[in-house]
Coordinates of C-alpha atoms in Angstrom, one line a residue:
X125 CA -99.0 45.3 -55.4
X126 CA -100.6 48.5 -54.3
X127 CA -99.8 52.1 -54.1
X128 CA -100.9 54.6 -51.5
X129 CA -101.5 58.2 -52.7
X130 CA -102.3 61.2 -50.6
X131 CA -102.9 64.7 -51.8
X132 CA -103.3 68.1 -50.2
X133 CA -105.7 70.6 -51.8
X134 CA -104.5 74.1 -52.5
X135 CA -106.8 75.6 -49.9
X136 CA -105.5 73.2 -47.3
X137 CA -101.9 73.8 -48.3
X138 CA -102.4 77.6 -47.9
X139 CA -104.0 77.0 -44.5
X140 CA -101.0 74.7 -43.5
X141 CA -98.6 77.4 -44.7
X142 CA -100.3 80.0 -42.5
X143 CA -99.9 77.8 -39.4
X144 CA -96.3 76.8 -40.2
X145 CA -94.4 79.2 -42.5
X146 CA -91.1 77.4 -41.6
X147 CA -92.4 74.1 -43.0
X148 CA -93.5 75.9 -46.2
X149 CA -90.1 77.5 -46.6
X150 CA -88.5 74.0 -46.2
X151 CA -90.8 72.5 -48.8
X152 CA -90.0 75.4 -51.2
X153 CA -86.3 75.1 -50.7
X154 CA -86.4 71.3 -51.3
X155 CA -88.5 71.9 -54.5
X156 CA -85.9 74.4 -55.8
X157 CA -83.0 72.0 -55.2
X158 CA -84.8 69.0 -56.8
X159 CA -83.1 68.3 -60.1
X160 CA -84.9 65.7 -62.1
X161 CA -84.2 65.2 -65.8
X162 CA -87.6 66.5 -66.9
X163 CA -87.1 69.8 -65.0
X164 CA -83.6 70.2 -66.3
X165 CA -84.8 69.5 -69.9
X166 CA -87.5 72.2 -69.5
X167 CA -85.0 74.7 -68.1
X168 CA -82.7 73.9 -71.1
X169 CA -85.5 74.8 -73.5
X170 CA -86.3 78.0 -71.6
X171 CA -82.7 79.2 -71.8
X172 CA -83.0 79.2 -75.6
X173 CA -85.4 82.1 -75.4
X174 CA -83.6 85.4 -76.2
X175 CA -85.6 87.1 -73.5
X176 CA -84.0 84.9 -70.9
X177 CA -80.5 84.9 -72.4
X178 CA -79.0 87.2 -69.8
X179 CA -77.2 87.0 -66.5
X180 CA -80.2 88.6 -64.9
X181 CA -82.0 85.3 -64.4
X182 CA -80.7 82.8 -61.9
X183 CA -81.3 79.0 -61.6
X184 CA -84.1 79.6 -59.1
X185 CA -86.0 81.7 -61.6
X186 CA -85.8 79.0 -64.2
X187 CA -87.0 76.3 -61.7
X188 CA -90.0 78.5 -60.9
X189 CA -90.9 79.4 -64.5
X190 CA -90.8 75.8 -65.7
X191 CA -93.8 75.0 -63.6
X192 CA -95.8 77.4 -65.8
X193 CA -95.2 75.3 -68.9
X194 CA -98.1 73.2 -70.2
X195 CA -97.9 70.0 -72.1
X196 CA -99.8 69.4 -75.4
X197 CA -100.0 66.4 -77.7
X198 CA -100.9 66.5 -81.4
X199 CA -101.3 63.8 -84.0
X200 CA -99.9 63.9 -87.5
X201 CA -101.8 66.4 -89.7
X202 CA -103.2 68.3 -86.7
X203 CA -103.0 72.1 -87.0
X204 CA -101.3 73.5 -83.9
X205 CA -101.7 77.1 -84.9
X206 CA -103.4 78.5 -88.0
X207 CA -102.6 81.3 -90.4
X208 CA -105.0 83.9 -88.9
X209 CA -104.7 82.9 -85.3
X210 CA -102.9 85.0 -82.6
X211 CA -99.8 83.4 -81.3
X212 CA -100.2 83.5 -77.5
X213 CA -97.7 80.7 -76.6
X214 CA -94.1 79.9 -77.1
X215 CA -94.0 76.4 -78.3
X216 CA -91.2 74.0 -77.4
X217 CA -90.9 70.8 -79.3
X218 CA -90.3 67.9 -76.9
X219 CA -90.8 65.0 -79.3
X220 CA -91.7 64.8 -83.0
X221 CA -91.5 67.2 -85.9
X222 CA -93.7 70.1 -87.0
X223 CA -93.9 71.9 -90.3
X224 CA -94.0 75.7 -90.6
X225 CA -96.2 76.3 -93.6
X226 CA -96.8 79.5 -95.6
X227 CA -99.5 80.2 -98.2
X228 CA -98.6 82.0 -101.4
X229 CA -100.9 84.5 -103.2
X230 CA -102.5 81.7 -105.2
X231 CA -103.4 79.8 -102.0
X232 CA -100.8 77.1 -102.4
X233 CA -99.2 75.8 -99.2
X234 CA -95.5 75.5 -99.0
X235 CA -93.3 74.0 -96.2
X236 CA -91.1 76.9 -95.0
X237 CA -89.2 74.7 -92.5
X238 CA -89.4 71.5 -90.5
X239 CA -88.6 71.8 -86.8
X240 CA -87.8 69.0 -84.3
X241 CA -87.0 68.3 -80.6
X242 CA -85.3 71.2 -78.9
X243 CA -86.6 73.9 -81.3
X244 CA -89.1 76.6 -80.3
X245 CA -91.7 78.6 -82.1
X246 CA -93.3 81.9 -81.3
X247 CA -90.9 83.6 -79.0
X248 CA -90.7 86.8 -81.1
X249 CA -94.5 86.8 -81.7
X250 CA -95.2 86.5 -78.0
X251 CA -92.4 88.8 -76.7
X252 CA -92.9 91.6 -79.3
X253 CA -96.6 91.1 -80.0
X254 CA -96.2 90.4 -83.7
X255 CA -98.2 88.1 -85.9
X256 CA -96.9 84.8 -87.3
X257 CA -96.7 84.6 -91.1
X258 CA -97.0 80.8 -91.1
X259 CA -99.1 78.0 -89.6
X260 CA -97.8 75.2 -87.5
X261 CA -98.7 71.6 -88.5
X262 CA -97.9 68.3 -86.7
X263 CA -95.7 66.3 -89.1
X264 CA -94.8 63.2 -87.0
X265 CA -97.2 60.5 -85.9
X266 CA -97.2 62.1 -82.4
X267 CA -95.9 65.6 -81.5
X268 CA -95.4 66.5 -77.9
X269 CA -95.0 70.2 -77.1
X270 CA -94.5 72.3 -74.0
X271 CA -96.0 75.8 -74.1
X272 CA -95.4 79.0 -72.1
X273 CA -98.4 81.3 -72.4
X274 CA -97.9 85.1 -73.0
X275 CA -100.0 85.6 -69.8
X276 CA -96.9 84.5 -67.9
X277 CA -94.9 87.5 -69.3
X278 CA -97.7 89.9 -68.5
X279 CA -98.0 88.6 -65.0
X280 CA -94.3 88.5 -64.5
X281 CA -93.9 92.0 -65.9
X282 CA -96.5 93.3 -63.5
X283 CA -94.5 91.9 -60.5
X284 CA -91.1 93.2 -61.7

């Protein structure tokens, strides 16, 4: 058994686009119509964000934005975000569980809430530039997250 793999570097793709804009348009249209389960799952997560809960955003918008999401994997006990860290991502839980922990005045740690697949963390901190009052810890053996960085909102805001 064997597999043949070819790739096109970004610079070559841009050059190809310049020579044949119709081909690029066809590729883009096909990508927007492509509906695999992973893309649909990411779009479902994105639609939970209050910022996107409006008729203003169409399916094409969500297909485009889901490509900006990054995957991260954490092991049990790993700190995902600390008490004093700025929250620059919206975190979407794909698999596993995370604990949101707070610290009392005596320095004791308490679990505020345990979140799991389908939940998100940080949307208000990112959208309204407010600090988190808790830290995020991986509770499961393995935690798989998708993140959407606040830079996306800054870039998107500049364009619209």
